[in-house]
XYZ file of C-alpha atoms in Angstrom:
568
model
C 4.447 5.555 -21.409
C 3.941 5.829 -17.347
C 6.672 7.920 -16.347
C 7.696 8.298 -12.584
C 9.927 10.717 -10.867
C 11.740 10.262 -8.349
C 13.327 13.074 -6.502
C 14.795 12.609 -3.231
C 15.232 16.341 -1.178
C 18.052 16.633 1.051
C 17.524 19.885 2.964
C 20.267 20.990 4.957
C 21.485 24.163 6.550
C 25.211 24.004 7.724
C 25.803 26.571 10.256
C 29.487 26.936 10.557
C 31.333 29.356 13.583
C 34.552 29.935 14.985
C 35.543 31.576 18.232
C 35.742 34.948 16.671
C 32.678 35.229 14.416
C 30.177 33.490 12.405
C 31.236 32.970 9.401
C 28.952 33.412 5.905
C 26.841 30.827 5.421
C 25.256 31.533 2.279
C 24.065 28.243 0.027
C 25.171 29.274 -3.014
C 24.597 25.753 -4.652
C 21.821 23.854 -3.509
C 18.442 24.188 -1.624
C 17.397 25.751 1.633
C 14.788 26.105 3.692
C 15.127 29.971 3.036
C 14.862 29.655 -0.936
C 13.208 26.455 -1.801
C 9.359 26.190 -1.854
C 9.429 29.611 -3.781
C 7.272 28.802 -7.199
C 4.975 26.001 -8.622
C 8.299 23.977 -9.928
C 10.059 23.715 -5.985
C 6.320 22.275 -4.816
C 6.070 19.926 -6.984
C 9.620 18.360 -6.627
C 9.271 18.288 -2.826
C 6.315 16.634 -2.868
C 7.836 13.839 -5.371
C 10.084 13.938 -2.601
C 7.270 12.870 -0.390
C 5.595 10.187 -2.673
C 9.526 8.727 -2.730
C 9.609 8.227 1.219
C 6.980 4.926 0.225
C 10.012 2.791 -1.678
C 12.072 0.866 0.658
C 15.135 -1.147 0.016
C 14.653 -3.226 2.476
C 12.078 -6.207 1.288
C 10.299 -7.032 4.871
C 9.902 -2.847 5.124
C 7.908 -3.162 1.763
C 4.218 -2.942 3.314
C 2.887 -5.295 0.239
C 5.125 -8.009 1.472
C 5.030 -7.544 5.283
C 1.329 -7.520 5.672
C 0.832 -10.525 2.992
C 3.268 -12.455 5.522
C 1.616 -11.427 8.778
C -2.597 -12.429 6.921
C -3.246 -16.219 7.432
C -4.212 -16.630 3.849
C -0.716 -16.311 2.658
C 2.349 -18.571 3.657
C 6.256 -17.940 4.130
C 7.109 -19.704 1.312
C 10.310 -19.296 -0.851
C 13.081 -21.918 -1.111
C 15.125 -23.685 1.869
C 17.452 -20.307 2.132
C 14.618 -18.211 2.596
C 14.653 -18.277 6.345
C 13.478 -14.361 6.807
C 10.460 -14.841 5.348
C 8.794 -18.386 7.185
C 10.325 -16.346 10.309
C 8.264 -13.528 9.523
C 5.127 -15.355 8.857
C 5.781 -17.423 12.140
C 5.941 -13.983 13.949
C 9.640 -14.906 15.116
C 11.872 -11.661 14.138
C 14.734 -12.947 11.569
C 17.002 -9.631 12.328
C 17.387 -6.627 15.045
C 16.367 -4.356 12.169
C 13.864 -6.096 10.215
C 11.174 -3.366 9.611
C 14.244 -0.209 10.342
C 13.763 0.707 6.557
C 10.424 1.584 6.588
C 10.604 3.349 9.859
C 13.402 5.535 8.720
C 11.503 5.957 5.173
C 8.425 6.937 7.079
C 10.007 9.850 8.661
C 11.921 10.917 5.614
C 8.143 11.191 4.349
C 6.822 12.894 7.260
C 9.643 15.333 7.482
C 9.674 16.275 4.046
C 5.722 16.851 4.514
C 5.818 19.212 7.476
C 8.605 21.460 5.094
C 5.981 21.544 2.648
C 2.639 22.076 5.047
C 4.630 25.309 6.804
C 6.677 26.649 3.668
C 3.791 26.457 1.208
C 1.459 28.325 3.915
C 4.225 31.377 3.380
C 4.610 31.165 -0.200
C 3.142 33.645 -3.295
C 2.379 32.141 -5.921
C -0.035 34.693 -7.548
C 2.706 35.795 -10.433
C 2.628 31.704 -11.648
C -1.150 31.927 -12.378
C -3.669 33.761 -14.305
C -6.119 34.288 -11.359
C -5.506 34.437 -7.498
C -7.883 31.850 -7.475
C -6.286 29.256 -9.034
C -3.266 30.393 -6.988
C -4.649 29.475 -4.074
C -5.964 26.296 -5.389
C -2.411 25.133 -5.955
C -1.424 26.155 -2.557
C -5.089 24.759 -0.994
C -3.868 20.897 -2.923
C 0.033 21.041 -2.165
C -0.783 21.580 1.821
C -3.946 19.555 1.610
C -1.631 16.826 0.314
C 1.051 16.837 2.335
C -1.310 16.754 5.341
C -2.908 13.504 3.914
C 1.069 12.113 3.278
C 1.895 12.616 6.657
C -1.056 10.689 7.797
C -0.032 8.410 5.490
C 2.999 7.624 7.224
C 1.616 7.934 10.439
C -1.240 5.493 9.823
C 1.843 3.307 8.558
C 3.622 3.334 11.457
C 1.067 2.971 13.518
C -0.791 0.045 12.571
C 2.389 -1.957 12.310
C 4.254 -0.319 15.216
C 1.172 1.391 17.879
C 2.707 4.290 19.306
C 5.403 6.230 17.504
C 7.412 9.400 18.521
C 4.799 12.356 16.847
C 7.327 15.389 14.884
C 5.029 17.624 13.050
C 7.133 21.092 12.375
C 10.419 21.065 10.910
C 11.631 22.664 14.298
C 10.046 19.475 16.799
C 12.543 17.850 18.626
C 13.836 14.473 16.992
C 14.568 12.657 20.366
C 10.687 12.749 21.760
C 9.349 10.152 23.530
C 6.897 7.584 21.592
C 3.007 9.023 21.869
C 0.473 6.810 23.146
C -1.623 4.994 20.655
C -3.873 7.293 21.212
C -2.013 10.312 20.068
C -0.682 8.755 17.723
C -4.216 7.936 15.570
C -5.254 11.210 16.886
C -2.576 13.315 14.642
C -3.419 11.174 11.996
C -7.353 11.404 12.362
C -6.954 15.304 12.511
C -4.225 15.352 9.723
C -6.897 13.790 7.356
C -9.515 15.834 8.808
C -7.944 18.857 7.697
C -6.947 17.862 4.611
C -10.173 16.936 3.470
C -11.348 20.706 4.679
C -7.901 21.674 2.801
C -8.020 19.916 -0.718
C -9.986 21.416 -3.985
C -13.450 19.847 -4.460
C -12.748 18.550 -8.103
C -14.023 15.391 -8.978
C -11.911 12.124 -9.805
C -12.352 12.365 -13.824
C -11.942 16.027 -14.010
C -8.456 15.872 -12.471
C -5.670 15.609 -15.084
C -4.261 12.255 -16.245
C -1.130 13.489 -14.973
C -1.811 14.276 -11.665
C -2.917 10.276 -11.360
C -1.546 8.928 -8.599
C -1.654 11.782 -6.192
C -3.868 12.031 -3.259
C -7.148 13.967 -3.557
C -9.988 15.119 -1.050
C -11.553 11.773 -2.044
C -9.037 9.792 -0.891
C -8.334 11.429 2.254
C -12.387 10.852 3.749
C -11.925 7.270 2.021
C -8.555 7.361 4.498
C -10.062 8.677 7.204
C -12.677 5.813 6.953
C -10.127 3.339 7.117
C -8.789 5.174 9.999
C -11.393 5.050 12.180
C -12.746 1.096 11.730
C -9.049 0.211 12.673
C -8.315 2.606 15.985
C -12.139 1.884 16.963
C -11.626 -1.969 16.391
C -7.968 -1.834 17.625
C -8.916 -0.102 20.961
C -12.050 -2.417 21.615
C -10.661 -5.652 20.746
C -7.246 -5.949 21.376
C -6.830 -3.276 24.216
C -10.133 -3.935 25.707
C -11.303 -0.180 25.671
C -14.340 -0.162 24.035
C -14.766 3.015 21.867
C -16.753 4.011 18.818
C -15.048 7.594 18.845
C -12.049 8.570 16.525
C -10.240 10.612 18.526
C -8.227 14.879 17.158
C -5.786 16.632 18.713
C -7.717 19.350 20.084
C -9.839 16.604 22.556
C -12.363 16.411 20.300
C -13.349 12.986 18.457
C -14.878 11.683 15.393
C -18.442 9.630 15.783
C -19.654 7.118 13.053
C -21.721 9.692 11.884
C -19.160 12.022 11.402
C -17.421 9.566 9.760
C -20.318 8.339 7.573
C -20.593 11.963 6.423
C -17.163 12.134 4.526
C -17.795 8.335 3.077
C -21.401 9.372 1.926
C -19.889 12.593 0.109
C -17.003 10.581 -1.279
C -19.250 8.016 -2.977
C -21.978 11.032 -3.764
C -19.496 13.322 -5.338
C -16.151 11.668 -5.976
C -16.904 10.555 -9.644
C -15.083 7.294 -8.587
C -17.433 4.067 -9.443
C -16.531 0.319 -9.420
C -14.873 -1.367 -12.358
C -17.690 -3.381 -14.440
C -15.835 -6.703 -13.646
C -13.605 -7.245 -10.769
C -11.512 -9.179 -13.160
C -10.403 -6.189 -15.389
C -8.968 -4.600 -12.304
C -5.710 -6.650 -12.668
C -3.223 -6.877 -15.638
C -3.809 -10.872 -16.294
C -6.552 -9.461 -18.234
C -4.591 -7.632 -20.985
C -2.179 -10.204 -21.403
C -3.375 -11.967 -24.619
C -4.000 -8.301 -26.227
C -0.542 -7.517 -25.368
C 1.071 -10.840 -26.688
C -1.709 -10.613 -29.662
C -2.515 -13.942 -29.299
C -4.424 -16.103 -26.371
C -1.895 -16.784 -24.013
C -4.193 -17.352 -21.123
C -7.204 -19.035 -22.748
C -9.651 -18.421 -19.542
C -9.353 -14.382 -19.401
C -10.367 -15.037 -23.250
C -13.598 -16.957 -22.458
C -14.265 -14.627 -20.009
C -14.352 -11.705 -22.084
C -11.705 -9.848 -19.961
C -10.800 -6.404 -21.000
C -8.015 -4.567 -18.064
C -9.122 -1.416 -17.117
C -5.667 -0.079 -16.851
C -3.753 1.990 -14.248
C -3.310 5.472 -15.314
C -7.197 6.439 -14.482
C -9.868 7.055 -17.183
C -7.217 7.678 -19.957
C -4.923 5.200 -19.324
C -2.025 4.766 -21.893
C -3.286 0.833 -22.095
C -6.302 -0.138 -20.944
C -10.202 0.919 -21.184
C -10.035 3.425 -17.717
C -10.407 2.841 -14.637
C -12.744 4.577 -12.434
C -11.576 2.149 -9.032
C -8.545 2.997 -8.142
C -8.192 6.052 -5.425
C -4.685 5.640 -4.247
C -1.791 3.462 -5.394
C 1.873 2.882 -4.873
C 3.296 3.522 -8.876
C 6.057 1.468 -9.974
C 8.272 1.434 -12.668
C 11.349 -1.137 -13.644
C 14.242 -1.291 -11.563
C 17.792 -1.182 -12.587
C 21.006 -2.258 -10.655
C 22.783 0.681 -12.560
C 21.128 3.390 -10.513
C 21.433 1.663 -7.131
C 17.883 1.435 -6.690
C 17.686 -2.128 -7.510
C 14.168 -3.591 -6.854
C 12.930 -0.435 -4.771
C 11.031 0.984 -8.019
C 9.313 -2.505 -9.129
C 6.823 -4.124 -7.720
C 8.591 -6.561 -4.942
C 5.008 -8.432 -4.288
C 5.175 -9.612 -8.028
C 8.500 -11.089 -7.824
C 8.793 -12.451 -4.522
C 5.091 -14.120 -5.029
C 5.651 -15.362 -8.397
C 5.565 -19.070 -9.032
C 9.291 -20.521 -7.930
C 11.495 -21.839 -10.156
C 8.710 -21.975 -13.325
C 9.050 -19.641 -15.877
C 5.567 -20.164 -17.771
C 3.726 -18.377 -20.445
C 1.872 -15.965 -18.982
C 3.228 -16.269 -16.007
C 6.698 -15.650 -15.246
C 9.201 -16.629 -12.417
C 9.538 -15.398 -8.582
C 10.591 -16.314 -5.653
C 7.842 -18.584 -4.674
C 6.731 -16.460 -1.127
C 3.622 -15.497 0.140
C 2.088 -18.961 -1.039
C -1.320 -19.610 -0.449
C -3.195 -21.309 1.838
C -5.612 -23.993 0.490
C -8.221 -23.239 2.693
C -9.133 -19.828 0.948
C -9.117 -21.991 -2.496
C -11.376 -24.719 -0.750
C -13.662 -22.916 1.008
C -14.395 -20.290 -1.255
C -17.760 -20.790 -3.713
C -16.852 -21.698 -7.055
C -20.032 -19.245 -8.013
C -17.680 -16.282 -7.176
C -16.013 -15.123 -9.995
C -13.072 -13.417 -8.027
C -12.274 -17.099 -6.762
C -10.624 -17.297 -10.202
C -10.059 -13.960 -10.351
C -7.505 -14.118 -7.236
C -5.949 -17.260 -7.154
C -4.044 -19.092 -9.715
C -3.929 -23.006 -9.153
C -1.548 -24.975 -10.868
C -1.589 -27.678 -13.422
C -4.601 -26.162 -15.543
C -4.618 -25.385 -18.729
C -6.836 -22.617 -19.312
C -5.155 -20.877 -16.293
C -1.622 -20.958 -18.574
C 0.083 -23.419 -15.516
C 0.121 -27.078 -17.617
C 3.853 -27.040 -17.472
C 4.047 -26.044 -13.762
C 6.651 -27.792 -12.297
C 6.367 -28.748 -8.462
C 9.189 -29.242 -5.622
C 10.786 -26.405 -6.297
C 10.226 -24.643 -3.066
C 8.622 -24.362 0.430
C 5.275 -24.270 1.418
C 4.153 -25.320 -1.614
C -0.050 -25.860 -1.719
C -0.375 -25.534 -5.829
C -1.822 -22.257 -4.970
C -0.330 -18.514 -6.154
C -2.068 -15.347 -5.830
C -3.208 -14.231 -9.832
C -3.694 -10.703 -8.380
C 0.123 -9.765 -7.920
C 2.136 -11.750 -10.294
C 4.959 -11.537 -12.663
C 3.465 -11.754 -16.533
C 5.400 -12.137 -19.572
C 4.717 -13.652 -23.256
C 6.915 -13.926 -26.820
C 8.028 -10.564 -27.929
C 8.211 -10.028 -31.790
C 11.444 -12.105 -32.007
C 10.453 -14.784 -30.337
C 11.761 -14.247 -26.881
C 9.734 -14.396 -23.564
C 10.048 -11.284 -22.001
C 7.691 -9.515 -19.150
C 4.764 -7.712 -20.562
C 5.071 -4.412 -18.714
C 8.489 -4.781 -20.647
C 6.979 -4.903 -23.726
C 4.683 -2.188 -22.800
C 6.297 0.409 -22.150
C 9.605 -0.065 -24.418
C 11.851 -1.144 -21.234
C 15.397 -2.354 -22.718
C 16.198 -4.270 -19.218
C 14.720 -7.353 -19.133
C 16.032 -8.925 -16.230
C 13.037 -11.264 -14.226
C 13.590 -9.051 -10.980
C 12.845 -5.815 -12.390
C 10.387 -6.147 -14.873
C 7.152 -5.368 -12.565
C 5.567 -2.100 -13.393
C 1.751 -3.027 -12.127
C 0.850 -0.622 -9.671
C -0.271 -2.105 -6.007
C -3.789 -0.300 -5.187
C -3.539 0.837 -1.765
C -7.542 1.976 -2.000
C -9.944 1.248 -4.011
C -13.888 2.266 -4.275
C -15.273 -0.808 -3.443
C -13.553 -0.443 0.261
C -15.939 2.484 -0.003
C -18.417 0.726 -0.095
C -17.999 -1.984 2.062
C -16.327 0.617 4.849
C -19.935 2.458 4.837
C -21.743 -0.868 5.142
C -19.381 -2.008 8.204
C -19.741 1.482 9.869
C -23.459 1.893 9.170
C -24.219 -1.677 10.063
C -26.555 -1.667 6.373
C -26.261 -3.933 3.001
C -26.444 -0.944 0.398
C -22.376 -0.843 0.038
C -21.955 -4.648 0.658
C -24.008 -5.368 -1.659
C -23.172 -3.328 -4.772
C -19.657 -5.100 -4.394
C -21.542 -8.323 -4.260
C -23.521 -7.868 -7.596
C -20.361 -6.722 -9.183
C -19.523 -10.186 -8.589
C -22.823 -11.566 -9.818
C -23.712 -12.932 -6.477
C -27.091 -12.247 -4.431
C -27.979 -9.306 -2.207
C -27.419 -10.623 1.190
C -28.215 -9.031 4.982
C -25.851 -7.021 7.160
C -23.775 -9.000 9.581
C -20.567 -8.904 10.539
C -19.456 -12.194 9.601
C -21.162 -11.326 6.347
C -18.622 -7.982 6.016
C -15.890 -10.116 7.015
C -16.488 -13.087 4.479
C -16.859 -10.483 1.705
C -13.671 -8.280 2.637
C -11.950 -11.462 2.490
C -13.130 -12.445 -0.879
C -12.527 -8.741 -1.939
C -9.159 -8.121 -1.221
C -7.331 -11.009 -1.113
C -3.950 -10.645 -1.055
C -3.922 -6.472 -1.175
C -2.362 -6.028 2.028
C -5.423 -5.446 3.872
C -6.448 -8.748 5.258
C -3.890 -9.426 8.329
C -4.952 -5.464 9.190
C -8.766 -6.481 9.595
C -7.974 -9.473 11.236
C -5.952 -7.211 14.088
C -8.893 -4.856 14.241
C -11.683 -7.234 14.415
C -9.559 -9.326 17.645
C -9.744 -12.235 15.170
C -6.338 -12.602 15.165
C -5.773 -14.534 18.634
C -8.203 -17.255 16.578
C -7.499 -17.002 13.150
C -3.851 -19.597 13.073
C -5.265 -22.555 14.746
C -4.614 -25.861 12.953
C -2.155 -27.267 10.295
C -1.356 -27.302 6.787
C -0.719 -29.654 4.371
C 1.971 -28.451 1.818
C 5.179 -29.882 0.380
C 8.869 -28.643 1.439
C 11.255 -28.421 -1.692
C 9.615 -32.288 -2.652
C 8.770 -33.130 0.820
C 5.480 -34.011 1.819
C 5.025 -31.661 5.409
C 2.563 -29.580 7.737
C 2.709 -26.313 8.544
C 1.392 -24.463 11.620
C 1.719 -20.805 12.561
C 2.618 -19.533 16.131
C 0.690 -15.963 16.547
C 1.791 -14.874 20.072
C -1.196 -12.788 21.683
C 1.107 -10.827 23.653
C 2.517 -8.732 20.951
C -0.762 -7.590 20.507
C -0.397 -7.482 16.587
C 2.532 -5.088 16.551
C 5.935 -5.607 15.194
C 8.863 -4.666 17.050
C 10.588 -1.205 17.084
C 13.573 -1.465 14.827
C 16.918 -2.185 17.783
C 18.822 -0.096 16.282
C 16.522 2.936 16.491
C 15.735 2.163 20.217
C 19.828 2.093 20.671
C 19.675 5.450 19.445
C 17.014 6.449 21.239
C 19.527 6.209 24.758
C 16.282 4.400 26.125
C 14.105 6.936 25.530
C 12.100 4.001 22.984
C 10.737 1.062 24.499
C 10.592 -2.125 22.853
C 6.838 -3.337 21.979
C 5.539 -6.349 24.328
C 6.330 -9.755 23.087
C 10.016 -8.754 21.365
């Protein structure tokens, strides 16, 4: 059974004097800076700490969902009440502090990183370990990965946010003034940098099943690759400073080259390869061995066989060798005041409105999407049908779909990131993951334990291509798919990272970086409004430069020190 912790540090030293001494202030109970991050055990619950700082409670500060809204292949959606999200994908702000959640969560992360990058430098841990040298390879991984963690959040905050205030020792001031973009990608280029330099060179299948889901060295230069297409493209295209240099701390700056360098020795030597069938890399494909019967008669023609999501010994599954980094999610439960933090919110919130099918169950009907991908979009591709799930076909399990029941409606749902469910032994629908793994709550909004991939190889791939400006990467995703070796362009990179990643979060990101996104939500579209036939047209403004704004309430506390991005 996948099993996540969550462990949530509160560090705090209370310092507490009178006017005629200082008193003792001795933490006889909990943890300190002084006596935590002592042995193995403290490490690896402050870094859970760390890996919790991604969950939000807030559903717009969940980075699947706010980046699906922002793309222009995915609409608002969601019934009449659902104002927050068509705001959202219209670019209008619905609240003050609409995206305050993840900013706070961000520097949770961050915070509890830097504890862990300065106490783990000081610590011993010699006496936990039968050699020095695998002493120091726990050390070398714990401050290698919270290095990559706080780039994490920094590249987070950044790309949604430009410019953030830059605290990177537990001492830094926490009323600094926001950095420049510049600074900001700079700290998180260098980050990276050094924890590449940092982390253990051990190959993706060699490192244990239960260390899936943490970063590696792999996944910081495939990071770091990421990094540097979206400053570069950022800086050229939307603030008209051309530049083909990453930019470190020290003045220094990352070329292409250098950059090509840790992409060539992450495909070279990372032992991660592409799944056989782009198909198996999401859980639609299991669903008919799970219910032990076809429930979804086209993933049986098709031979589809998931690949799983606990790496190349998965608990269900055949392993998968894609996957480099991943947000893990369990079930939620309103019992432990988490409530939908733990499950996956993209699932539920993009499920089919109002139609609880077999194998596809209910959601909220957001993040719709837009016919043109469907209609433009060869019908030679396999991932056409591998991504999107039209309604009102039987061998796609939607016969019985229902329509009117929400906004937005185009008959289109994304098949990637959707809620799945089939009879259990009694008879009962119930979601698979549910079945799965043994769950006893089976309520619709927190049954959705499919991991979202943050990174997988084939961005690799197509990361080296864009970067190198040649077809090798580009086109070993494109005969995954069956589909003929092609020439570089760009156009050609952008077509196929469209096609590729569909509805992963990654789309309204490249359409920032590339400048496409002063073009890209021209015309209208026809959908239907709870029964209504309607068009719907989005309103990018240019001037806010593909940033959301600063949470209010943080620039309030800020005393002005914060100011607002352009456009809010």
């Amino acid at each position: 059974m996948k099993k996540l912790i969550y462990f949530i540090a509160f560090i705090g030293l209370v310092f507490v004097t009178s006017c005629e001494k200082e008193l003792d202030t001795t933490n006889l109970y909990g943890k300190s800076l002084e006596s935590y991050y002592k042995t193995p055990t403290d490490i690896e619950e402050a870094m859970a700490g760390v890996y919790n700082a991604i969950y939000t409670s807030g559903v717009h500060s969940d980075e699947t969902i706010a980046a699906n809204l922002l793309s222009d292949m995915m609409l608002g959606g969601g019934g009449p009440d659902d104002k927050s999200a068509k705001w959202v994908d219209n670019f209008e702000d619905p609240a003050e502090d609409t995206y305050r959640d993840m900013w706070v969560q961000c520097y949770n992360g961050i915070a509890r990183a830097n504890a862990i990058i300065e106490k783990t430098a000081e610590a011993d841990f010699s006496t936990y370990f039968d050699t020095p040298e695998l002493a120091q390879q726990f050390k070398d991984q714990a401050i290698g990965e919270a290095l990559f963690m706080r780039a994490f959040f920094y590249f987070r905050l950044g790309k949604f946010f430009g410019g953030v205030p830059l605290i990177t020792t537990i001492d830094s001031p926490k009323d600094v003034a926001r950095a420049t973009y510049t600074e900001t990608f700079a700290q998180i280029a260098t980050d990276l940098k050094l924890a590449i330099e940092t982390m253990p060179d051990i190959s993706f299948p060699s490192i244990p099943t239960s260390e899936y889901g943490h970063a590696n060295k792999w996944v910081a230069e495939a990071y770091l690759g990421r990094v540097y297409l979206f400053y570069t493209g950022y800086m050229t295209n939307i603030e008209g400073q051309s530049t083909t240099n990453l930019p470190l701390v020290d003045g220094s700056s990352l070329s292409a080259s250098d950059v090509t360098t840790y992409l060539n020795d992450c495909i070279n030597r990372s032992g991660y390869a592409l799944a056989s069938d782009f198909r198996n890399l999401w859980p639609y494909s299991y669903v008919n061995k799970s219910a032990g019967t076809t429930v979804l008669p086209w993933a049986e023609t098709e031979g589809l066989s998931w690949v799983g999501q606990d790496g190349t010994s998965p608990t269900f599954g055949t392993g998968n060798y894609e996957t480099m980094f991943m947000q893990r999610f369990s079930f939620g439960d309103w019992g432990w005041s988490n409530g939908q933090s733990y499950t996956n919110r993209l699932a539920l919130y993009a499920g089919i409105r109002d139609n609880s099918l077999v194998p596809f169950g209910q959601g909220w009907g957001w993040c719709t999407v837009n016919p043109k991908l469907w209609n433009t979009w060869d019908d030679a591709d396999p991932r056409k049908q591998g991504s999107i799930l039209p309604m009102g076909v039987a061998a796609q399990g939607t016969s019985s779909y229902a329509a009117d029941k929400g906004d937005h409606e185009t008959g289109y749902f994304n098949k990637k990131y959707i809620s799945l469910q089939h009879a259990n032994s009694a008879g009962a629908i119930v979601g698979m993951f549910v079945q799965l793994y043994d769950w006893g709550n089976t309520d619709m909004q927190l049954m959705h334990a499919q991991d979202f991939i943050f990174m997988r190889f084939a961005d690799v791939l197509l990361m080296h291509s864009e970067i190198t400006g040649t077809a090798d990467g580009m086109n070993a995703v494109r005969a995954r798919a069956d589909l003929p070796a092609i020439g570089y362009s760009l156009d050609a990179i952008k077509l196929e990272r469209l096609h590729e990643f569909a509805f992963e979060g990654l789309r309204w990101f490249d359409l920032v970086r590339w400048g496409d996104v002063n073009t890209a939500f021209t015309g209208t579209i026809a959908v239907r409004n709870s029964g209504v036939n309607a068009t719907y047209s989005v309103n990018y403004r240019s001037e806010t430069k593909g940033l959301v704004p600063i949470p209010e309430t943080e620039v309030r506390l800020s005393g002005g020190v914060y100011e607002q991005n352009p456009g809010w």
